[in-house]
XYZ file of C-alpha atoms in Angstrom:
664
model
C 33.292 -10.217 14.812
C 36.085 -11.900 16.964
C 36.091 -10.732 20.676
C 39.903 -10.109 20.200
C 38.825 -8.262 17.693
C 36.638 -6.264 18.888
C 38.588 -5.354 21.944
C 41.752 -4.015 19.468
C 38.700 -1.774 17.260
C 37.974 -0.700 19.866
C 40.609 1.877 21.469
C 40.607 2.434 17.840
C 37.149 4.122 17.343
C 35.754 7.042 18.696
C 34.195 8.209 21.486
C 31.016 9.443 19.509
C 31.157 6.171 18.692
C 31.488 4.275 21.481
C 28.619 6.238 23.582
C 25.405 6.021 20.845
C 25.338 2.054 19.207
C 25.334 -1.273 21.195
C 28.087 -3.850 20.303
C 25.876 -4.828 16.821
C 25.992 -1.358 15.428
C 29.397 -0.293 16.208
C 30.252 -2.897 14.678
C 27.905 -2.677 11.761
C 29.543 0.375 11.941
C 33.109 0.055 11.985
C 33.771 -2.739 10.381
C 30.747 -2.698 6.453
C 32.881 -2.004 3.313
C 33.228 -3.760 0.545
C 29.814 -5.632 -0.684
C 27.955 -5.502 2.825
C 24.865 -5.881 4.436
C 23.009 -4.991 7.878
C 19.754 -7.017 8.045
C 18.149 -4.929 10.310
C 15.019 -5.832 12.651
C 12.160 -4.203 13.675
C 12.726 -1.566 16.667
C 16.733 -1.898 16.011
C 17.824 1.338 15.271
C 18.998 1.096 11.515
C 18.712 4.530 10.817
C 20.708 5.295 13.883
C 23.249 2.859 12.584
C 23.211 4.475 8.797
C 23.962 7.795 10.696
C 26.233 7.085 12.406
C 28.505 4.723 9.551
C 27.633 8.370 8.000
C 29.598 10.547 10.360
C 32.427 7.936 10.676
C 33.120 7.704 7.019
C 33.584 11.479 7.594
C 35.671 10.948 10.565
C 38.653 8.595 8.766
C 38.594 11.896 6.046
C 36.009 11.261 3.290
C 34.475 13.960 2.017
C 30.460 14.406 1.818
C 30.192 13.966 -1.461
C 31.954 10.995 -1.904
C 29.233 9.660 0.274
C 26.141 7.786 -2.011
C 22.725 7.495 0.516
C 19.632 6.418 -1.159
C 16.211 6.097 0.622
C 12.590 5.009 -0.346
C 11.542 8.724 0.875
C 12.342 12.446 1.090
C 11.169 12.521 4.776
C 13.968 9.232 5.726
C 17.269 10.811 3.172
C 16.872 14.574 4.807
C 16.321 12.754 8.561
C 19.462 10.865 8.681
C 21.845 14.209 7.169
C 20.186 16.170 9.687
C 20.965 14.031 12.560
C 24.801 13.994 10.568
C 25.251 17.223 11.120
C 23.771 17.181 14.291
C 26.608 14.750 15.492
C 29.581 16.247 13.024
C 28.747 19.334 13.028
C 29.269 19.623 8.648
C 27.925 20.741 6.309
C 26.554 18.281 4.346
C 25.498 20.437 1.471
C 26.875 18.076 -0.972
C 26.317 14.714 -0.234
C 24.032 12.639 -2.668
C 20.729 11.839 -0.521
C 17.808 11.266 -1.556
C 15.161 8.664 -3.029
C 16.222 6.887 -6.400
C 14.433 9.259 -8.122
C 15.836 12.716 -6.724
C 19.899 10.760 -7.215
C 18.910 9.720 -11.309
C 17.225 12.710 -11.497
C 20.248 15.031 -10.110
C 22.604 12.651 -13.009
C 20.859 13.646 -15.970
C 20.914 17.541 -14.798
C 23.965 17.245 -16.306
C 23.707 14.839 -18.605
C 20.258 14.861 -20.515
C 21.708 16.029 -24.012
C 22.893 12.961 -24.643
C 19.875 11.093 -24.512
C 18.198 13.829 -27.243
C 16.895 15.227 -24.427
C 17.928 19.227 -23.303
C 19.068 19.723 -19.684
C 16.516 21.543 -19.177
C 14.010 19.014 -19.104
C 10.477 19.504 -16.877
C 9.338 16.320 -14.956
C 5.889 14.633 -14.706
C 3.649 13.940 -12.471
C 1.223 11.803 -12.003
C -1.742 12.572 -13.099
C 0.676 15.228 -16.021
C 1.906 10.950 -17.275
C -1.763 10.224 -17.331
C -2.737 13.212 -19.283
C -0.363 12.789 -21.839
C -0.561 9.090 -22.211
C -4.663 10.113 -23.126
C -2.873 11.945 -25.994
C -1.539 9.538 -26.970
C -4.221 6.772 -26.373
C -6.809 8.603 -28.446
C -4.626 9.454 -31.307
C -3.702 5.897 -30.789
C -7.574 4.982 -31.827
C -8.914 7.432 -33.807
C -9.288 4.724 -36.617
C -10.926 2.740 -33.512
C -14.811 2.114 -33.082
C -14.753 -0.431 -30.050
C -13.823 2.523 -26.871
C -15.356 0.638 -24.554
C -13.141 -2.255 -24.577
C -10.560 -0.623 -24.504
C -8.304 -0.484 -21.311
C -8.757 3.572 -19.315
C -4.956 4.864 -18.546
C -4.491 4.369 -15.182
C -4.258 0.138 -16.615
C -1.946 1.128 -19.356
C -0.136 3.523 -16.615
C 0.505 0.238 -14.648
C 1.357 -2.197 -16.895
C 4.071 -0.086 -18.461
C 5.747 1.541 -14.741
C 6.112 -2.491 -14.034
C 7.494 -2.893 -17.405
C 9.970 -0.464 -16.678
C 10.835 -1.050 -13.092
C 11.242 -5.130 -14.365
C 13.035 -4.992 -17.370
C 10.661 -7.266 -18.048
C 9.589 -7.408 -21.794
C 5.461 -6.258 -22.197
C 4.989 -9.712 -23.356
C 5.954 -10.767 -19.752
C 4.593 -7.692 -17.656
C 1.299 -8.579 -19.185
C 1.532 -13.038 -18.605
C 2.124 -11.913 -14.780
C -0.102 -9.041 -13.506
C -2.541 -8.674 -16.353
C -3.767 -12.183 -18.087
C -6.939 -10.521 -19.290
C -5.084 -7.600 -21.834
C -3.237 -9.785 -23.772
C -5.780 -9.103 -26.067
C -4.777 -5.590 -26.555
C -0.474 -6.307 -26.569
C -0.150 -4.104 -29.683
C -2.639 -1.928 -28.769
C -0.909 -1.228 -25.255
C 3.081 -1.294 -27.647
C 1.683 1.582 -29.860
C 0.096 3.434 -27.647
C 3.566 3.434 -25.698
C 5.405 4.260 -28.423
C 3.529 7.854 -29.197
C 3.024 8.853 -25.175
C 6.548 8.228 -25.236
C 7.601 10.070 -28.428
C 5.434 12.964 -27.181
C 7.538 13.448 -24.323
C 10.964 13.753 -25.790
C 9.068 16.427 -28.213
C 7.516 18.035 -25.701
C 10.902 17.455 -23.080
C 9.354 16.319 -20.035
C 9.832 12.597 -18.542
C 8.019 10.623 -16.078
C 9.544 9.093 -12.965
C 10.534 5.673 -14.404
C 11.746 7.351 -17.496
C 14.510 9.026 -14.773
C 15.346 5.223 -13.517
C 15.761 4.050 -17.130
C 17.136 6.865 -18.822
C 19.654 7.077 -16.252
C 20.616 3.309 -16.365
C 20.239 4.105 -20.421
C 23.035 6.651 -20.328
C 25.167 4.498 -18.549
C 24.426 1.222 -21.141
C 24.833 3.646 -23.918
C 27.911 6.222 -22.011
C 30.241 4.221 -19.966
C 32.886 7.162 -20.138
C 30.115 8.302 -17.879
C 28.953 5.514 -15.736
C 32.713 5.522 -14.869
C 33.090 9.171 -13.817
C 29.770 8.811 -11.312
C 31.049 5.941 -10.048
C 34.807 7.280 -9.031
C 32.688 10.067 -7.359
C 31.296 7.438 -5.783
C 33.584 5.724 -2.846
C 30.685 4.590 -0.708
C 27.165 3.793 -1.477
C 24.264 2.881 1.291
C 21.391 1.796 0.475
C 17.633 1.766 2.800
C 14.824 0.186 3.465
C 17.623 -3.184 0.316
C 14.839 -5.266 0.390
C 11.990 -3.218 -1.108
C 13.911 -2.090 -4.429
C 13.030 -4.428 -7.658
C 15.119 -4.771 -10.734
C 16.323 -1.487 -12.425
C 17.041 -0.437 -9.144
C 19.490 -3.142 -8.084
C 20.532 -2.475 -11.826
C 20.985 1.687 -10.737
C 23.484 0.303 -7.647
C 25.313 -1.697 -9.444
C 26.189 0.898 -11.157
C 26.515 3.817 -8.967
C 28.773 1.217 -6.892
C 30.355 -0.375 -10.065
C 34.252 1.292 -9.163
C 35.170 1.352 -5.734
C 32.546 -1.367 -5.013
C 31.888 -0.120 -1.396
C 27.885 -1.330 -1.369
C 26.428 -1.295 1.466
C 22.527 -2.076 1.489
C 20.372 -2.174 4.746
C 17.310 -3.580 4.856
C 15.224 -6.148 6.493
C 13.431 -9.770 4.065
C 10.464 -10.166 6.313
C 9.159 -6.687 6.096
C 9.532 -6.441 2.449
C 6.015 -6.111 1.254
C 5.769 -4.215 -1.722
C 5.718 -7.085 -4.585
C 3.272 -5.066 -6.247
C 5.239 -2.305 -7.275
C 8.032 -5.004 -8.896
C 9.662 -5.470 -5.941
C 11.312 -9.429 -4.502
C 11.897 -10.089 -0.620
C 14.387 -12.783 -2.568
C 16.631 -8.649 -3.304
C 18.379 -10.185 0.288
C 19.391 -13.509 0.128
C 20.273 -13.281 -3.859
C 22.368 -10.478 -1.939
C 23.681 -12.481 0.769
C 24.398 -15.532 -1.622
C 26.729 -13.545 -3.578
C 31.063 -14.673 -2.959
C 32.640 -12.061 -0.894
C 29.212 -10.238 0.788
C 30.206 -9.464 4.815
C 26.620 -10.101 6.610
C 26.345 -8.156 9.494
C 22.559 -8.152 11.541
C 21.524 -5.754 14.384
C 18.685 -7.638 16.246
C 18.716 -5.775 19.692
C 14.867 -4.791 19.928
C 14.120 -1.476 21.288
C 10.836 -0.613 20.896
C 9.235 -3.863 22.333
C 8.122 -5.684 25.243
C 9.648 -9.446 26.479
C 6.560 -10.217 25.459
C 5.967 -8.299 21.429
C 9.470 -9.805 21.141
C 8.099 -13.034 21.970
C 5.305 -13.327 19.323
C 6.928 -11.826 16.973
C 10.609 -13.793 17.103
C 7.555 -17.268 16.964
C 5.462 -15.672 14.032
C 9.060 -14.977 11.571
C 7.885 -14.946 8.625
C 9.470 -18.423 6.636
C 12.207 -18.447 3.444
C 13.583 -15.629 5.851
C 17.359 -15.161 7.159
C 17.143 -16.934 10.423
C 16.920 -14.101 13.280
C 16.203 -13.533 16.932
C 15.271 -10.519 18.162
C 16.600 -9.202 22.053
C 14.388 -7.653 23.870
C 16.015 -4.310 25.538
C 12.483 -3.238 27.616
C 10.815 -4.075 30.379
C 8.023 -7.095 30.478
C 4.464 -5.713 30.019
C 1.978 -8.267 29.491
C 1.789 -11.196 26.519
C -0.334 -10.356 23.459
C -4.246 -10.619 22.847
C -5.450 -13.111 20.449
C -9.162 -13.138 20.625
C -11.958 -15.171 19.014
C -15.800 -12.578 17.955
C -17.821 -14.138 15.896
C -18.357 -11.571 13.524
C -17.835 -8.105 12.455
C -19.880 -6.434 13.977
C -19.068 -7.915 17.521
C -15.607 -8.147 16.086
C -16.540 -3.762 16.413
C -17.645 -4.175 19.393
C -14.415 -6.439 20.989
C -12.637 -3.489 19.229
C -14.050 -0.218 20.861
C -14.280 -1.916 24.260
C -10.848 -2.023 23.590
C -10.763 1.418 23.164
C -12.385 2.808 26.226
C -10.536 1.162 28.610
C -7.053 1.788 27.457
C -8.578 5.290 27.958
C -9.275 4.580 31.343
C -6.160 3.060 31.708
C -4.942 6.753 30.736
C -4.281 5.615 27.546
C -4.434 8.557 24.591
C -6.006 8.270 21.962
C -2.823 8.847 18.948
C -1.508 6.167 20.561
C -2.974 3.423 19.586
C -3.825 2.051 15.931
C -6.228 0.470 14.502
C -4.916 -2.007 11.634
C -6.369 -4.429 8.313
C -4.957 -6.105 5.006
C -7.340 -3.854 3.185
C -9.608 -0.582 3.639
C -12.749 -2.033 3.345
C -12.187 -4.714 6.410
C -12.402 -1.222 8.696
C -15.955 0.067 7.683
C -18.226 -1.667 9.885
C -15.131 -0.040 12.474
C -15.708 3.112 11.017
C -19.590 2.985 11.438
C -18.715 1.487 15.352
C -16.830 4.342 15.353
C -18.751 7.039 14.236
C -21.892 6.079 16.040
C -19.743 5.935 19.428
C -18.081 9.594 19.247
C -14.526 8.166 19.389
C -12.791 10.197 16.770
C -10.168 9.159 13.822
C -8.053 9.320 10.736
C -7.465 7.961 8.113
C -3.363 7.361 7.313
C -3.792 6.293 4.552
C -6.498 6.527 2.265
C -9.736 8.078 2.079
C -12.326 6.673 4.340
C -13.914 3.216 2.533
C -17.771 4.390 1.170
C -15.290 7.183 -0.411
C -13.751 5.512 -2.836
C -14.176 6.089 -6.263
C -15.248 2.077 -7.074
C -18.110 2.317 -3.752
C -18.962 5.485 -4.843
C -19.928 4.768 -7.793
C -21.785 1.194 -6.892
C -24.018 3.954 -4.403
C -23.577 6.240 -7.330
C -27.099 3.393 -8.537
C -28.217 2.875 -5.172
C -29.135 6.224 -4.657
C -30.614 7.100 -7.783
C -32.816 4.277 -7.145
C -34.029 5.600 -3.701
C -34.298 8.619 -4.934
C -34.978 9.540 -8.909
C -34.368 13.224 -8.467
C -31.016 13.252 -7.150
C -29.297 15.187 -10.068
C -25.506 14.461 -8.968
C -25.837 10.628 -8.717
C -27.600 10.637 -12.605
C -25.153 12.826 -13.216
C -21.831 10.049 -11.564
C -23.372 6.787 -13.203
C -24.113 7.808 -16.887
C -20.621 9.249 -16.807
C -19.801 5.319 -16.573
C -20.576 4.598 -19.590
C -18.579 5.171 -23.388
C -20.373 8.187 -25.633
C -21.458 10.132 -22.183
C -19.856 13.261 -20.494
C -21.357 15.414 -18.913
C -23.221 17.374 -21.321
C -24.845 14.060 -22.709
C -25.801 13.161 -18.808
C -27.102 16.362 -17.985
C -29.500 16.257 -20.714
C -30.521 12.807 -20.137
C -31.527 13.834 -16.711
C -33.295 17.014 -17.586
C -35.391 14.966 -19.476
C -35.756 11.874 -16.880
C -36.672 14.981 -13.866
C -39.373 16.552 -16.688
C -40.858 13.308 -17.129
C -40.801 12.141 -13.465
C -42.527 15.817 -12.408
C -44.999 15.489 -15.304
C -46.459 12.513 -13.521
C -46.367 11.048 -17.552
C -45.546 7.766 -15.383
C -45.218 6.458 -11.976
C -41.799 4.335 -13.663
C -38.765 5.311 -13.822
C -37.981 2.471 -16.508
C -40.157 3.299 -18.731
C -40.090 7.458 -17.938
C -36.671 5.969 -19.253
C -37.418 4.382 -22.938
C -38.414 8.427 -23.445
C -35.205 9.584 -22.475
C -31.942 10.663 -25.096
C -30.829 7.032 -23.296
C -32.375 4.563 -24.840
C -29.116 5.006 -27.712
C -26.697 3.703 -25.078
C -27.758 0.086 -24.990
C -25.530 -1.317 -22.226
C -26.995 1.308 -19.507
C -30.252 1.706 -20.597
C -30.793 -1.858 -19.906
C -29.022 -1.965 -16.982
C -31.001 0.866 -15.475
C -33.874 -0.886 -16.278
C -32.767 -4.651 -14.840
C -32.242 -2.248 -12.035
C -36.513 -0.676 -11.464
C -37.528 -3.777 -11.885
C -35.710 -4.803 -8.634
C -35.617 -1.946 -6.956
C -37.504 -3.671 -4.322
C -35.432 -6.352 -3.295
C -32.511 -6.680 -0.650
C -30.069 -3.581 -1.514
C -27.338 -6.989 -1.420
C -29.188 -8.350 -4.378
C -29.226 -5.077 -6.710
C -25.221 -4.210 -5.676
C -24.847 -7.783 -7.063
C -26.400 -7.127 -10.063
C -24.596 -4.250 -10.658
C -21.685 -5.924 -10.766
C -21.907 -8.712 -12.463
C -23.554 -7.182 -15.197
C -21.310 -4.172 -15.678
C -18.852 -2.825 -12.692
C -16.627 -5.872 -13.068
C -16.001 -5.074 -16.526
C -15.152 -2.173 -16.478
C -13.336 -2.436 -13.320
C -10.798 -4.503 -15.109
C -10.116 -2.038 -17.719
C -10.784 1.162 -15.404
C -8.187 0.519 -12.362
C -4.679 -1.036 -12.079
C -5.620 -2.451 -9.109
C -9.144 -3.900 -10.142
C -9.121 -6.988 -8.686
C -8.409 -5.555 -4.825
C -11.482 -3.139 -5.474
C -14.515 -6.039 -7.009
C -13.313 -7.436 -3.999
C -14.329 -4.362 -1.777
C -17.465 -4.304 -3.933
C -18.728 -7.653 -2.842
C -17.575 -7.292 0.957
C -19.755 -3.201 0.361
C -23.255 -6.038 -1.295
C -21.888 -8.363 1.973
C -22.469 -5.563 4.722
C -26.019 -4.586 2.045
C -27.691 -8.069 2.679
C -27.967 -6.988 6.913
C -30.728 -4.352 5.725
C -33.874 -4.950 4.734
C -34.357 -2.702 2.234
C -31.824 0.226 -0.525
C -33.905 3.188 1.895
C -32.120 1.274 5.535
C -29.620 1.097 4.609
C -28.513 4.386 2.538
C -29.664 6.627 5.361
C -27.246 4.240 7.334
C -24.426 4.888 5.535
C -25.779 8.941 5.087
C -26.029 9.239 8.636
C -22.031 7.588 9.616
C -20.971 9.698 7.070
C -22.006 13.029 8.328
C -20.796 11.694 11.565
C -17.743 10.868 9.881
C -17.213 14.391 8.775
C -17.322 15.664 11.673
C -14.621 13.690 12.727
C -12.176 15.378 10.363
C -12.460 18.645 12.181
C -11.190 17.038 15.184
C -8.672 15.584 13.836
C -7.648 19.218 14.107
C -6.503 18.028 17.648
C -4.243 15.297 16.358
C -5.209 13.408 19.700
C -7.458 10.446 16.922
C -7.529 6.658 16.700
C -4.862 5.767 13.697
C -7.064 3.696 11.727
C -4.419 2.063 7.795
C -3.737 -0.942 6.646
C -0.031 -2.661 7.149
C 0.757 -1.102 4.004
C 0.484 2.504 5.378
C 1.481 1.144 8.347
C 5.336 0.345 7.983
C 8.060 2.789 9.605
C 5.202 3.497 11.995
C 4.693 2.751 15.691
C 1.856 2.968 18.777
C 1.582 1.909 22.362
C -1.017 0.045 21.784
C -1.779 -1.586 18.012
C -5.111 -3.364 17.134
C -4.935 -5.984 14.303
C -8.703 -7.130 13.006
C -9.870 -9.766 10.103
C -6.968 -11.810 11.039
C -8.845 -15.151 9.256
C -8.152 -16.916 6.101
C -9.176 -14.716 3.569
C -9.046 -11.206 5.005
C -5.698 -11.980 5.698
C -4.159 -13.377 4.253
C -5.834 -12.119 0.711
C -8.264 -14.357 -0.393
C -6.779 -13.502 -3.765
C -3.276 -14.382 -2.394
C -4.516 -17.926 -1.070
C -6.030 -19.097 -4.169
C -2.660 -18.574 -6.569
C -1.327 -19.482 -3.144
C 1.348 -16.542 -2.630
C 1.679 -16.695 0.793
C 5.102 -15.770 1.417
C 4.310 -11.777 1.445
C 0.877 -12.523 3.080
C 3.398 -13.236 6.073
C 5.002 -10.887 5.794
C 2.771 -8.093 6.246
C 1.380 -9.793 9.866
C 4.703 -9.558 10.656
C 5.014 -5.797 10.221
C 1.981 -5.589 11.307
C 2.383 -7.527 15.002
C 6.165 -5.488 14.616
C 4.150 -1.781 14.970
C 2.970 -2.981 18.554
C 5.389 -0.618 21.315
C 3.595 -2.051 24.597
C 0.026 -3.904 23.633
C -0.497 -5.883 21.095
C -4.190 -7.085 19.510
C -5.170 -9.743 17.229
C -9.391 -9.996 16.440
C -10.187 -13.224 14.973
C -13.732 -13.701 12.838
C -14.933 -17.329 13.279
C -17.282 -16.765 10.591
C -14.758 -16.555 8.580
C -14.521 -13.993 6.001
C -17.086 -11.362 5.261
C -16.531 -11.787 1.022
C -19.848 -13.918 0.659
C -17.844 -15.188 -3.090
C -15.019 -16.704 -0.242
C -16.912 -17.771 2.641
C -18.294 -21.454 1.971
C -14.184 -22.667 -0.005
C -12.425 -25.184 1.095
C -9.717 -22.704 0.406
C -10.766 -20.581 4.074
C -11.700 -23.480 6.752
C -7.848 -24.927 5.641
C -5.908 -24.872 9.044
C -2.931 -24.367 6.760
C -4.338 -20.181 5.439
C -5.177 -19.337 9.064
C -1.866 -17.570 10.983
C -3.939 -17.105 14.171
C -3.443 -21.265 13.698
C 0.246 -21.334 13.802
C 0.417 -19.267 17.480
C 1.502 -21.067 20.439
C -0.963 -20.830 22.793
C 1.894 -20.077 25.644
C 2.710 -16.908 24.628
C -0.483 -15.466 24.288
C -3.955 -14.548 25.749
C -6.345 -16.102 24.055
C -9.757 -14.939 24.109
C -13.356 -15.599 23.093
C -15.938 -13.352 22.664
C -19.837 -14.669 23.458
C -22.478 -12.433 24.987
C -24.864 -15.128 24.911
C -23.234 -16.369 27.624
C -23.426 -13.200 29.234
C -19.039 -14.067 30.179
C -18.005 -10.435 30.321
C -14.054 -10.776 28.436
C -12.929 -7.403 28.427
C -12.398 -8.275 32.754
C -9.204 -10.160 30.404
C -8.619 -6.954 28.868
């Protein structure tokens, strides 16, 4: 906007806008119309801009029902509408605002009959969808004898969902995310067909259907599309960088009559490619002729030192942006180099203790990481020293299903009378349900208590388990080698069975398998299976106590970077920023570092006052990646790209008694 234009509009704009917005925000609110994009840097007030854009449209005479707001969470939509109500004192009940699924459901409730559904259709949640898919799978597999080799419902559901959201063919999806399932292409297609028919017969839709069916409605009934689009004179979309292909097509449809489409987002924070989102959405939107571009780049969240760091770490291929700090200075970010993850955990605890002495509360501190497996040693250390914490974006590492499965094997080796663990591991194998597992356990228990044999592997041969070749051979092998290092035992479990089981069972199998590899590395530090399990059990017990403390709300937050998006803390501690961990090893091997750069960017932009980045000089703790040339190459090391003048670099060296915390 030209300076003279700014002074012109300043005379026309209402005072409630001038008081609430800075110059960049004001320009975006006043002048965004037609096809417009607001590139909003982190901490720049994008929620405020959307709120006041709606308020301004109402000021200009639009009715709430003529504005459509699409967000990625219900909470975000609710927050914005509440703010609009506070600003305008208007009744906003007639305005359609919410997630894509909410918006599409609202439309389908009027027109479902045109798609052979009744308007009172039910919506399946994820568990119900999985149950129905299981019915479809069983119906298809009545004639099949090879149930072991067939993918589980979670995997099939991921394939179907990804296909729907990307508008790909099934073949394209399999080639993209699961090439190891290509041999099942026809099977998945047939099961999908049965699943779709069952949904129609039951008058139900799953989450993906809400989007797919709305788009189908628009394609098959252009008169309905025209009617819906005529109603929405302005369409506003938040977090545009997280949209996938079907969502983009829906946005185009909603705005097809009036053409007033305003999207807000930051391509540098696009981190949901696994959902079909693509960071290029913003660039593609910008590149289309006639697009108005607005940038809001004043950062209200972080100190100048952190903002300077953020500007230097802008992901490659990003829309150019330079954040301008608004707050006063404090201290440059720290890069702390430790030898390994054990030393890293000590350093994290020391940072926390220092901050507490300075008067900072636990709740103002967050520990971020690429994946939950990286936090296991941290969790154990926090438990040991009694620092309360909560895990924001998932279960404790040792509470995740795949780790509990592996632990089940270890527990029955250590204590062959552990009934719960026996039933857990036996049910992993095809043909063994709870009833059969209980019978096998009773036979094992009887054999042990009778004193017929001292060797459990011999007892196994006298049970029903011998009918099931795979578990029998695996368990026999494990008991023969039970005196070996726990890491070796885990490797037997993983290589002989669980790796393949995981691929056919979990939609995120690659990530889970990396967790198990890391779990094995941690186990290698213990001299015996019993000492390893004892340490884990004590840590788990202490962790339960922490859950009680969490009610006090003053706890450290532990979360993945994905879970941290949209949040902020005074002090952010980002751990394990070394090749193989962040960036992730699979991303390095596949040379897909774009999203890893954006994950790093999201992590560092969560910090308000202080930022600590920790690197392990020994490299990734994943034993299957540790010695790879990929992970010693500086090209893949984010820390190596940081200019020395914008950080405080600290090397932890306990051996030489250099007490590093004096620097921090």
